[in-house]
mmCIF file with all atom_site columns, C-alpha atoms in Angstrom:
data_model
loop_
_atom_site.group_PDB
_atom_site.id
_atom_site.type_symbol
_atom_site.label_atom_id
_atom_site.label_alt_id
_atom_site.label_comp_id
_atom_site.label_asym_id
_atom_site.label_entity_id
_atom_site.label_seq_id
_atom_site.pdbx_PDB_ins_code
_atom_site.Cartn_x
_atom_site.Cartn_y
_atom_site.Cartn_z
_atom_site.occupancy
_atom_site.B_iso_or_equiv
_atom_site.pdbx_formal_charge
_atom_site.auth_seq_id
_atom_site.auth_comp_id
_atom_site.auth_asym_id
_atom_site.auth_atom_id
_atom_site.pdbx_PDB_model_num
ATOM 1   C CA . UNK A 1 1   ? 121.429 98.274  106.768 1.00 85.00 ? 1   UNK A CA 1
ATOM 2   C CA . UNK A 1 2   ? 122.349 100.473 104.002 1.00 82.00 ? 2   UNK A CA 1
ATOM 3   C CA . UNK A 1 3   ? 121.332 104.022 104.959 1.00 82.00 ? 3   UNK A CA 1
ATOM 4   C CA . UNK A 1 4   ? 119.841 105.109 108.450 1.00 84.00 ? 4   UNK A CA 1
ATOM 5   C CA . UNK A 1 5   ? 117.555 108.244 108.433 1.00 85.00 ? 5   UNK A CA 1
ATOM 6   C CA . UNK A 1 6   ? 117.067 110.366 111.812 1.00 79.00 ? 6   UNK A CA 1
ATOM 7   C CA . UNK A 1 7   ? 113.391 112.161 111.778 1.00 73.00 ? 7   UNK A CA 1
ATOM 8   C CA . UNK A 1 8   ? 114.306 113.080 116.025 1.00 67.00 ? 8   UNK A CA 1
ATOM 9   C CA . UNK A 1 9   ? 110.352 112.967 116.186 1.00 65.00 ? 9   UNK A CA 1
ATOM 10  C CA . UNK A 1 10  ? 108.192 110.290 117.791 1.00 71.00 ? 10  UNK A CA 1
ATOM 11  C CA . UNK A 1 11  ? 106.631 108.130 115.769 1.00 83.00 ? 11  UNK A CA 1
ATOM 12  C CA . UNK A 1 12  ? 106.683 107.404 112.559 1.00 87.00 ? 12  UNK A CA 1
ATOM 13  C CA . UNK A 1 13  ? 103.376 106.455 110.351 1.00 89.00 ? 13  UNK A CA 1
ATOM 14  C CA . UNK A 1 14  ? 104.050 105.664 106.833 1.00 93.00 ? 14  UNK A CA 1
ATOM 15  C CA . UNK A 1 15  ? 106.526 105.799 104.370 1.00 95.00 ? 15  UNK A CA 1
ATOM 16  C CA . UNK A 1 16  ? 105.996 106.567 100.615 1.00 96.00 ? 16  UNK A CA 1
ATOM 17  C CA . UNK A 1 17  ? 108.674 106.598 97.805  1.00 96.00 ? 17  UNK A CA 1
ATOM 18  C CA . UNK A 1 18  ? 107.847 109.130 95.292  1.00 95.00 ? 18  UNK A CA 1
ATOM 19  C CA . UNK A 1 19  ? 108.679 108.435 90.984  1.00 91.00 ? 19  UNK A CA 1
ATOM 20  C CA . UNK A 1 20  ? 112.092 107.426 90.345  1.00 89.00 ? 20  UNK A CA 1
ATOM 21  C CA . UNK A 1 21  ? 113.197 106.640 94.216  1.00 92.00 ? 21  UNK A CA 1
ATOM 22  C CA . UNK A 1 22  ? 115.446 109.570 94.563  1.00 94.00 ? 22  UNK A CA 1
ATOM 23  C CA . UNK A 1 23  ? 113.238 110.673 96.817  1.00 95.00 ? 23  UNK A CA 1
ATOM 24  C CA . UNK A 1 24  ? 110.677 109.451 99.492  1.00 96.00 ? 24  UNK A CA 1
ATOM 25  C CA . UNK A 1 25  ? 107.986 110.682 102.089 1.00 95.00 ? 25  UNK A CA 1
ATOM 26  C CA . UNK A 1 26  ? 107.282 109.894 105.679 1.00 93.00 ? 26  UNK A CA 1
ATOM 27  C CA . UNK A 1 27  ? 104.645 111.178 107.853 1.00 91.00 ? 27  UNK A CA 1
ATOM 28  C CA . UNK A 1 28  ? 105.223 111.168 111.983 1.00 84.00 ? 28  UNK A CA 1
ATOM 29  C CA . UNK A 1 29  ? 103.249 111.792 114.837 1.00 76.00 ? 29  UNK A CA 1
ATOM 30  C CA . UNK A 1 30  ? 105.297 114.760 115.539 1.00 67.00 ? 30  UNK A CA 1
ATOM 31  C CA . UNK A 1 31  ? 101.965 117.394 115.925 1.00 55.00 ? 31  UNK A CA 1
ATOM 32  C CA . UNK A 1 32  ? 101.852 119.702 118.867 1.00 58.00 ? 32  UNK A CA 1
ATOM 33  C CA . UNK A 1 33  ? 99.205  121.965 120.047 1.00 57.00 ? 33  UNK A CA 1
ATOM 34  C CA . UNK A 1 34  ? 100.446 125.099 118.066 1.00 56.00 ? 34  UNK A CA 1
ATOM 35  C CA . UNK A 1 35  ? 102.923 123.598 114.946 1.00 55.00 ? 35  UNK A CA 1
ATOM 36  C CA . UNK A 1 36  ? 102.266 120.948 112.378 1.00 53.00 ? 36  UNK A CA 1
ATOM 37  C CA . UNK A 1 37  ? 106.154 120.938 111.491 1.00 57.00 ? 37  UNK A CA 1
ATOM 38  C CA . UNK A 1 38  ? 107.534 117.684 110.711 1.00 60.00 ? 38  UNK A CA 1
ATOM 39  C CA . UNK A 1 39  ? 104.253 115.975 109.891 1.00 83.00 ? 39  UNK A CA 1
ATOM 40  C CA . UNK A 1 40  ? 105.271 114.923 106.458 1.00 91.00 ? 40  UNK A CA 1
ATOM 41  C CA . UNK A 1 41  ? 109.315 115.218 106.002 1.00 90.00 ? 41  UNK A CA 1
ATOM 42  C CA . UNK A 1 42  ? 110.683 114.859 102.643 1.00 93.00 ? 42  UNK A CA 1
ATOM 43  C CA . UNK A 1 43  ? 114.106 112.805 102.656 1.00 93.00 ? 43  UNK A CA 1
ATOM 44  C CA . UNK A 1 44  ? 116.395 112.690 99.660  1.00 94.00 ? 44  UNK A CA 1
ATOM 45  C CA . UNK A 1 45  ? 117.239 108.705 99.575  1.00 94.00 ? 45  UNK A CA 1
ATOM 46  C CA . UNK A 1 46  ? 121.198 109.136 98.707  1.00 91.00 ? 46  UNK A CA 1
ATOM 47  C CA . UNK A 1 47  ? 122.742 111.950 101.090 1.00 90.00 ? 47  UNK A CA 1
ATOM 48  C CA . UNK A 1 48  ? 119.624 111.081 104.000 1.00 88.00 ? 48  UNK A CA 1
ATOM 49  C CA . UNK A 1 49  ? 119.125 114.633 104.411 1.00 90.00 ? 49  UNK A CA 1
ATOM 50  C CA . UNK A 1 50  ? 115.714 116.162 104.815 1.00 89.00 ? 50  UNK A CA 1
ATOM 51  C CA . UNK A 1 51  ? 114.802 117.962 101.751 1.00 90.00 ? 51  UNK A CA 1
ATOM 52  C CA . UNK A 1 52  ? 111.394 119.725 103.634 1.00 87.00 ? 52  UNK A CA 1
ATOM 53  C CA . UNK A 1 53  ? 109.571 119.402 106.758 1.00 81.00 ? 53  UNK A CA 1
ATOM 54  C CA . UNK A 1 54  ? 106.933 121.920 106.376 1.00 80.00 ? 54  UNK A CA 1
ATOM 55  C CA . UNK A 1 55  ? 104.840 120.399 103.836 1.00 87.00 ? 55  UNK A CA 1
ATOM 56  C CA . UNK A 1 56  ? 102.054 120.091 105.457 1.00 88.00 ? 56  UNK A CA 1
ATOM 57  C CA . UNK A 1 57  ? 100.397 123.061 108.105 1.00 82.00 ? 57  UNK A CA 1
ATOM 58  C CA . UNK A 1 58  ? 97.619  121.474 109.932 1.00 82.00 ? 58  UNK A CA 1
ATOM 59  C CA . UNK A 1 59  ? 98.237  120.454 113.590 1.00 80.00 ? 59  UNK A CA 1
ATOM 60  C CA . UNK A 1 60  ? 96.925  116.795 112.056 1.00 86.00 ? 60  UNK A CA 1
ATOM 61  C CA . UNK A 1 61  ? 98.751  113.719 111.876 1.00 86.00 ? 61  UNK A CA 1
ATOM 62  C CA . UNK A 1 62  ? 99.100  112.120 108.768 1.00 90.00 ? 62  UNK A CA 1
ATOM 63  C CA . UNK A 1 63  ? 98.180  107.926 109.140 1.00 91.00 ? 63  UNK A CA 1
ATOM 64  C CA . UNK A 1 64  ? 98.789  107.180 105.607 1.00 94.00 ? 64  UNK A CA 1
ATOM 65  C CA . UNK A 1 65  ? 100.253 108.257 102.000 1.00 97.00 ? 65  UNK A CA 1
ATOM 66  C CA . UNK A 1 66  ? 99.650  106.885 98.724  1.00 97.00 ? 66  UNK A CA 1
ATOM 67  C CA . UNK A 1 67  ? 100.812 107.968 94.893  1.00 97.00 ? 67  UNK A CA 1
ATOM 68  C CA . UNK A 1 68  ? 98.463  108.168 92.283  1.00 98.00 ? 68  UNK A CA 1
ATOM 69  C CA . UNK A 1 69  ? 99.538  106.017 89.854  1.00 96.00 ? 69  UNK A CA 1
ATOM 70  C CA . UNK A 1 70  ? 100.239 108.466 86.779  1.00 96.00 ? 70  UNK A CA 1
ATOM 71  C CA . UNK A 1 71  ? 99.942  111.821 87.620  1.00 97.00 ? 71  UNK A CA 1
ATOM 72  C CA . UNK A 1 72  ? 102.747 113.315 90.230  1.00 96.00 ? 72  UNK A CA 1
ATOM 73  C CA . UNK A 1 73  ? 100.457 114.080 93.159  1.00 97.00 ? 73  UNK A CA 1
ATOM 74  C CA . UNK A 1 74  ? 99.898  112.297 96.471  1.00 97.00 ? 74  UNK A CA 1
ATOM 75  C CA . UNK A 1 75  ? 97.198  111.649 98.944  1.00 98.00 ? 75  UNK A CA 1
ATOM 76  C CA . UNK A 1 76  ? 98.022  112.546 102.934 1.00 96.00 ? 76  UNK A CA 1
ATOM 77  C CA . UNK A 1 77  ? 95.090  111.019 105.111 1.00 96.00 ? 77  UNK A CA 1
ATOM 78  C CA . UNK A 1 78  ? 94.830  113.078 107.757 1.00 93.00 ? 78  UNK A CA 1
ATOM 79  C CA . UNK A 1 79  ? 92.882  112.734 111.310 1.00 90.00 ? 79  UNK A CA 1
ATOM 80  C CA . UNK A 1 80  ? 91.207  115.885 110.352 1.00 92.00 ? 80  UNK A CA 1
ATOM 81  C CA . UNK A 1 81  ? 88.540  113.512 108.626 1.00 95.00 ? 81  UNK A CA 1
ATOM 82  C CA . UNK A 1 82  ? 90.053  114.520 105.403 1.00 96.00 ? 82  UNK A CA 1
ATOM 83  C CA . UNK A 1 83  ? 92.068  113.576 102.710 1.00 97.00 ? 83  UNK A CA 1
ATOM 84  C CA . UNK A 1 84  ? 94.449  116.567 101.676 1.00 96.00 ? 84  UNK A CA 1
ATOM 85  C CA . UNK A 1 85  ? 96.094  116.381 97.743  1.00 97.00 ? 85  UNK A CA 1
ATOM 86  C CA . UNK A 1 86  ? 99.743  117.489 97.086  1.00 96.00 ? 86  UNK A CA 1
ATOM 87  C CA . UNK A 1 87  ? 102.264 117.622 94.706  1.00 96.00 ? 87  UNK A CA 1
ATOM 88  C CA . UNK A 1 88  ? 104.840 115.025 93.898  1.00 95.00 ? 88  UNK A CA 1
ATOM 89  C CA . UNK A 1 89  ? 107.578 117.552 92.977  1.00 93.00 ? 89  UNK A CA 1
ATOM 90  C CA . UNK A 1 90  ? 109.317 120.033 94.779  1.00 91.00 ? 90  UNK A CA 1
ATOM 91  C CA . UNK A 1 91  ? 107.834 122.031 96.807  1.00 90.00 ? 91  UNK A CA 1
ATOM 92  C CA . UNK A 1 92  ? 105.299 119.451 97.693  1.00 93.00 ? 92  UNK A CA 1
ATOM 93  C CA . UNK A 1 93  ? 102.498 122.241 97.732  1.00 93.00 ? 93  UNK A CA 1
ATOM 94  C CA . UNK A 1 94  ? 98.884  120.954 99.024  1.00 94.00 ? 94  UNK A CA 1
ATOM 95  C CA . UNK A 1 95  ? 95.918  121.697 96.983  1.00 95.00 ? 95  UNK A CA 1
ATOM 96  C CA . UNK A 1 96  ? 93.850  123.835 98.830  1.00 93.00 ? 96  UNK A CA 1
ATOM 97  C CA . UNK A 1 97  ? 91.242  123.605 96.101  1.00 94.00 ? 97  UNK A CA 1
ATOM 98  C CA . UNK A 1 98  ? 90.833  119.828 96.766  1.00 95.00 ? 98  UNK A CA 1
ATOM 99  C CA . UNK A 1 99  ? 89.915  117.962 99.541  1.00 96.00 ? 99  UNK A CA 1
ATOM 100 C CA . UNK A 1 100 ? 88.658  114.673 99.780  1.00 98.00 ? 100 UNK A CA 1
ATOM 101 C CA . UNK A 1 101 ? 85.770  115.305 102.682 1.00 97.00 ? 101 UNK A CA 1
ATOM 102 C CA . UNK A 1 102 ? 82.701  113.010 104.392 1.00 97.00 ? 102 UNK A CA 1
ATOM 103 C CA . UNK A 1 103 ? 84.611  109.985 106.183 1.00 97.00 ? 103 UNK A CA 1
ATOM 104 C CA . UNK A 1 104 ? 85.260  109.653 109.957 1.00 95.00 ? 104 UNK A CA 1
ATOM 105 C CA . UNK A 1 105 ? 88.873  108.873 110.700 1.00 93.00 ? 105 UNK A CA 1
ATOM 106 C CA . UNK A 1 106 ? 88.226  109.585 114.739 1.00 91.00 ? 106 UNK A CA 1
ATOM 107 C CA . UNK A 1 107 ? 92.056  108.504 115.570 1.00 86.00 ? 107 UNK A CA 1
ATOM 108 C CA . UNK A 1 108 ? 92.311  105.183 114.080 1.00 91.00 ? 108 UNK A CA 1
ATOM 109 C CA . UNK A 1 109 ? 95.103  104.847 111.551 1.00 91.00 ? 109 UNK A CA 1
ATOM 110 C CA . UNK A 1 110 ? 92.766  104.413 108.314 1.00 95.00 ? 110 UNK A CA 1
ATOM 111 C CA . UNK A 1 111 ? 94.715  103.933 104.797 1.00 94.00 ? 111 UNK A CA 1
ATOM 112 C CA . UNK A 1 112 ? 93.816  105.346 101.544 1.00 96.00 ? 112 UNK A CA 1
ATOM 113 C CA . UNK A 1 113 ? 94.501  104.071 97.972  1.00 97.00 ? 113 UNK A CA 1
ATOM 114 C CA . UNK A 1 114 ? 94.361  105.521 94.113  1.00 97.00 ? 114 UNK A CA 1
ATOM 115 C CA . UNK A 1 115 ? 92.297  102.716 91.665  1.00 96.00 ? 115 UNK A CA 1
ATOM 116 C CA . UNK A 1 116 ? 95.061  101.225 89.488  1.00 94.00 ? 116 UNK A CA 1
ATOM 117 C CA . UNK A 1 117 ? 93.754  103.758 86.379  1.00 95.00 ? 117 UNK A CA 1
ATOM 118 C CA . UNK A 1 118 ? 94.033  106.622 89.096  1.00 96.00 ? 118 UNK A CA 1
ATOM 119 C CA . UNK A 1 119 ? 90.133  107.650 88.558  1.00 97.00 ? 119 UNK A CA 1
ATOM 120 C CA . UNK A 1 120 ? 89.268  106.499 92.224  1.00 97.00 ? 120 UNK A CA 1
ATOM 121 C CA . UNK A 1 121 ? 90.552  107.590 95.822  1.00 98.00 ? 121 UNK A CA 1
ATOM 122 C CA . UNK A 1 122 ? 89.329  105.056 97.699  1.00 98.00 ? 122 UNK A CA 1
ATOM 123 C CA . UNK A 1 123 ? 89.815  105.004 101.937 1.00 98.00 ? 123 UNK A CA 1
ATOM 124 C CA . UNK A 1 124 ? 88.015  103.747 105.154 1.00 97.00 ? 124 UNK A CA 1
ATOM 125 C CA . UNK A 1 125 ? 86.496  105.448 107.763 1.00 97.00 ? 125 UNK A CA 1
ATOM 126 C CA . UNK A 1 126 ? 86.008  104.605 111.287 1.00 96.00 ? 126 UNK A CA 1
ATOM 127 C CA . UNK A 1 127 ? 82.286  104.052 111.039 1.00 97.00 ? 127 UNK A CA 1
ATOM 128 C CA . UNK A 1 128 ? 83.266  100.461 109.520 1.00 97.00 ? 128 UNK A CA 1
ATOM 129 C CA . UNK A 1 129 ? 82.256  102.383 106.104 1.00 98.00 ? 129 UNK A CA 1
ATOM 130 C CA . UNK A 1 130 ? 84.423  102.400 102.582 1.00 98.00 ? 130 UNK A CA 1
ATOM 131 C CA . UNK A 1 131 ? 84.404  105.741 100.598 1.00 98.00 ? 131 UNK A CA 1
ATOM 132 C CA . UNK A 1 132 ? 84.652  105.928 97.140  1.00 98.00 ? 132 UNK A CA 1
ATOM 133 C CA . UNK A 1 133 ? 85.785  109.257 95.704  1.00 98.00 ? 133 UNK A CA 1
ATOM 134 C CA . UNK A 1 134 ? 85.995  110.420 92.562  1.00 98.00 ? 134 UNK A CA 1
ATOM 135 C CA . UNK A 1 135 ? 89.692  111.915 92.321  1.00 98.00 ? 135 UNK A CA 1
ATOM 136 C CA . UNK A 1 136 ? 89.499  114.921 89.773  1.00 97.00 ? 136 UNK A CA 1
ATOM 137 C CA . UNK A 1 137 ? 85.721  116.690 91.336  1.00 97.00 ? 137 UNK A CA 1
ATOM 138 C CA . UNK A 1 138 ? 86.420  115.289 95.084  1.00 97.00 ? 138 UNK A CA 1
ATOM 139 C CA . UNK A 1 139 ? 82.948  113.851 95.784  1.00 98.00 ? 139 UNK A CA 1
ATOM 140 C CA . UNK A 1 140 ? 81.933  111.197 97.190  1.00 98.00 ? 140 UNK A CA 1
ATOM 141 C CA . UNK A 1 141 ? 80.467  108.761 94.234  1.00 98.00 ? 141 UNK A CA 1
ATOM 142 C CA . UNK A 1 142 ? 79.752  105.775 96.767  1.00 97.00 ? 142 UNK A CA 1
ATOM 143 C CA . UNK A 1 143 ? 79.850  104.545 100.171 1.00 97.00 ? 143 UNK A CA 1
ATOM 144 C CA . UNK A 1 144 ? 79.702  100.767 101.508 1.00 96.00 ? 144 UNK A CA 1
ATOM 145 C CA . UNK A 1 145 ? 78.705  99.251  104.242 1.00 97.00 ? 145 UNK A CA 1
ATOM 146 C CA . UNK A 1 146 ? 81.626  96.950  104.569 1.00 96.00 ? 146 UNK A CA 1
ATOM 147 C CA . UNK A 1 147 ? 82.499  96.068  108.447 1.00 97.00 ? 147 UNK A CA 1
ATOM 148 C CA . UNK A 1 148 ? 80.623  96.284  112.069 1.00 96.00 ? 148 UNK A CA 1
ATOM 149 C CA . UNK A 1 149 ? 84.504  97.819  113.095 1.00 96.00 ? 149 UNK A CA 1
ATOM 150 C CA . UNK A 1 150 ? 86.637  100.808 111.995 1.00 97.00 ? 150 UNK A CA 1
ATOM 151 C CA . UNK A 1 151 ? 87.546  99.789  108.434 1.00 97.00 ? 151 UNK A CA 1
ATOM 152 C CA . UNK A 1 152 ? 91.182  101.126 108.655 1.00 96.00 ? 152 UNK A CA 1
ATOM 153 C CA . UNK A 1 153 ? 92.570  100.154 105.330 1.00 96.00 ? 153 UNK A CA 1
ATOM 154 C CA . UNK A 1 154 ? 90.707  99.422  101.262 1.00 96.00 ? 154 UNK A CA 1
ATOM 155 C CA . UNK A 1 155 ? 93.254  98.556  98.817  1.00 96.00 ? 155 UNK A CA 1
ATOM 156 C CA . UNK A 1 156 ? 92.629  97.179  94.973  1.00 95.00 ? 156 UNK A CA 1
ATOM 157 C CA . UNK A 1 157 ? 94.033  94.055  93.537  1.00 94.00 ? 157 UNK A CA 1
ATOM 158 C CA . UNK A 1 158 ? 96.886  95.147  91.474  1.00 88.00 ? 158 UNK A CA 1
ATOM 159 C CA . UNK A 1 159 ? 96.372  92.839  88.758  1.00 91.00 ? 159 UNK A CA 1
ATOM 160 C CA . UNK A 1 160 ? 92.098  92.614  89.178  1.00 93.00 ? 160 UNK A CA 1
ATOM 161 C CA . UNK A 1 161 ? 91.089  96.405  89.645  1.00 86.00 ? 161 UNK A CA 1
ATOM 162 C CA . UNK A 1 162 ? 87.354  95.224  90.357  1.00 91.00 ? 162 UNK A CA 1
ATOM 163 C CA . UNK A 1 163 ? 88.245  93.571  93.213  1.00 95.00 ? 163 UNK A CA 1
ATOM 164 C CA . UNK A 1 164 ? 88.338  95.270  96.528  1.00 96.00 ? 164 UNK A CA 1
ATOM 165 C CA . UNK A 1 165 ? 90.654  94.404  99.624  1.00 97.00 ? 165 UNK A CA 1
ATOM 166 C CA . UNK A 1 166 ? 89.117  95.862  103.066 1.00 97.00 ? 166 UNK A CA 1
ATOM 167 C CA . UNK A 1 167 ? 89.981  95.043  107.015 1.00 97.00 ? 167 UNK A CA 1
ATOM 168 C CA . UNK A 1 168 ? 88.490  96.416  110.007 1.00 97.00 ? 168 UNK A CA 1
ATOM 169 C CA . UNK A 1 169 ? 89.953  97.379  113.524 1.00 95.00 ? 169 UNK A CA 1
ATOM 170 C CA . UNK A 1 170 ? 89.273  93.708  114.827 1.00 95.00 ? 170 UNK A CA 1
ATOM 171 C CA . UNK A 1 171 ? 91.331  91.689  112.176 1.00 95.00 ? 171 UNK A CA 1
ATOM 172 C CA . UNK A 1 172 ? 87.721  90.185  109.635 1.00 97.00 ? 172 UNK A CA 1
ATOM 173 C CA . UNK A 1 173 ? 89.109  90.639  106.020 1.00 97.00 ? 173 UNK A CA 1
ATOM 174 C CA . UNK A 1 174 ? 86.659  91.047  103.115 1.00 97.00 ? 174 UNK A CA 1
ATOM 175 C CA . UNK A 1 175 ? 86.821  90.793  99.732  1.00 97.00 ? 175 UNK A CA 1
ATOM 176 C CA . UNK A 1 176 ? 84.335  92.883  97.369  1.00 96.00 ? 176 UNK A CA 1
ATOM 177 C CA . UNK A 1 177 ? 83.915  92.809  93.319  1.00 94.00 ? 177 UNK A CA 1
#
């Protein structure tokens, strides 16, 4: 173990390093009924101290983070059945302008994902659906019918960005092109 890091919330959901490592994101399942503080905590990866934990306001949790791949935003899924846009840089400011709206996360830990060329948000919902957004006007551009379960996670090859990972609540695994 190199460095230890001490959120003193509950659980915690994901973890995402932001461009050149110096930095990184989690998100917990530190929401109470009033205060959304601590939902997404900011670290700095050398001294282990938090940099910010009021990035995010909502009283929602925060299942999953991902990077787009080459602008300096990120993605927070939240269990408000949306997908809220921030900054990559200090101060981490959301997008209020922006939200990625129309899927059902209903308490299931779904993930999200950027396409490899960063054109495409793509994420599950718990209707066993897979949203396709388009990541600079928000909308929805497609939906499939993928699984009978809550499709929690849609990822893209890294190296094939027409193929499609997806998995549902109950462990089936597809593959889409």
């Amino acid at each position: 173990v190199l460095r230890v890091y001490k959120a003193a919330v509950q659980q915690t959901l994901d973890i995402l390093f932001l461009p050149q490592g110096r930095e990184f994101l989690t998100s917990t399942d530190a929401v109470s009924r009033d205060s959304a503080d601590r939902t997404i905590i900011a670290w700095d990866f050398q001294s282990a101290a938090k940099i910010s934990n009021q990035i995010f306001h909502e009283r929602y949790t925060c299942p999953s983070l991902t990077l787009h791949p080459k602008e300096s935003v990120f993605v927070a899924q939240t269990n408000g059945n949306y997908m809220a846009l921030f900054s990559a840089q200090r101060p981490y400011r959301i997008n209020k302008k922006k939200r990625y709206e129309g899927h059902k996360v209903e308490g299931f830990a779904v993930g999200c994902e950027f396409s490899p060329d960063g054109t495409l948000l793509v994420t599950g919902s718990s209707d066993g659906k897979v949203f396709f957004y388009n990541y600079h006007t928000a909308r929805i551009i497609r939906t499939l019918s993928a699984h009978k379960e809550a499709c929690v996670s849609a990822i893209f090859h890294p190296v094939l960005p027409s193929l499609l990972a997806t998995c549902d609540w109950a462990g089936e695994i597809k593959i889409w092109q």
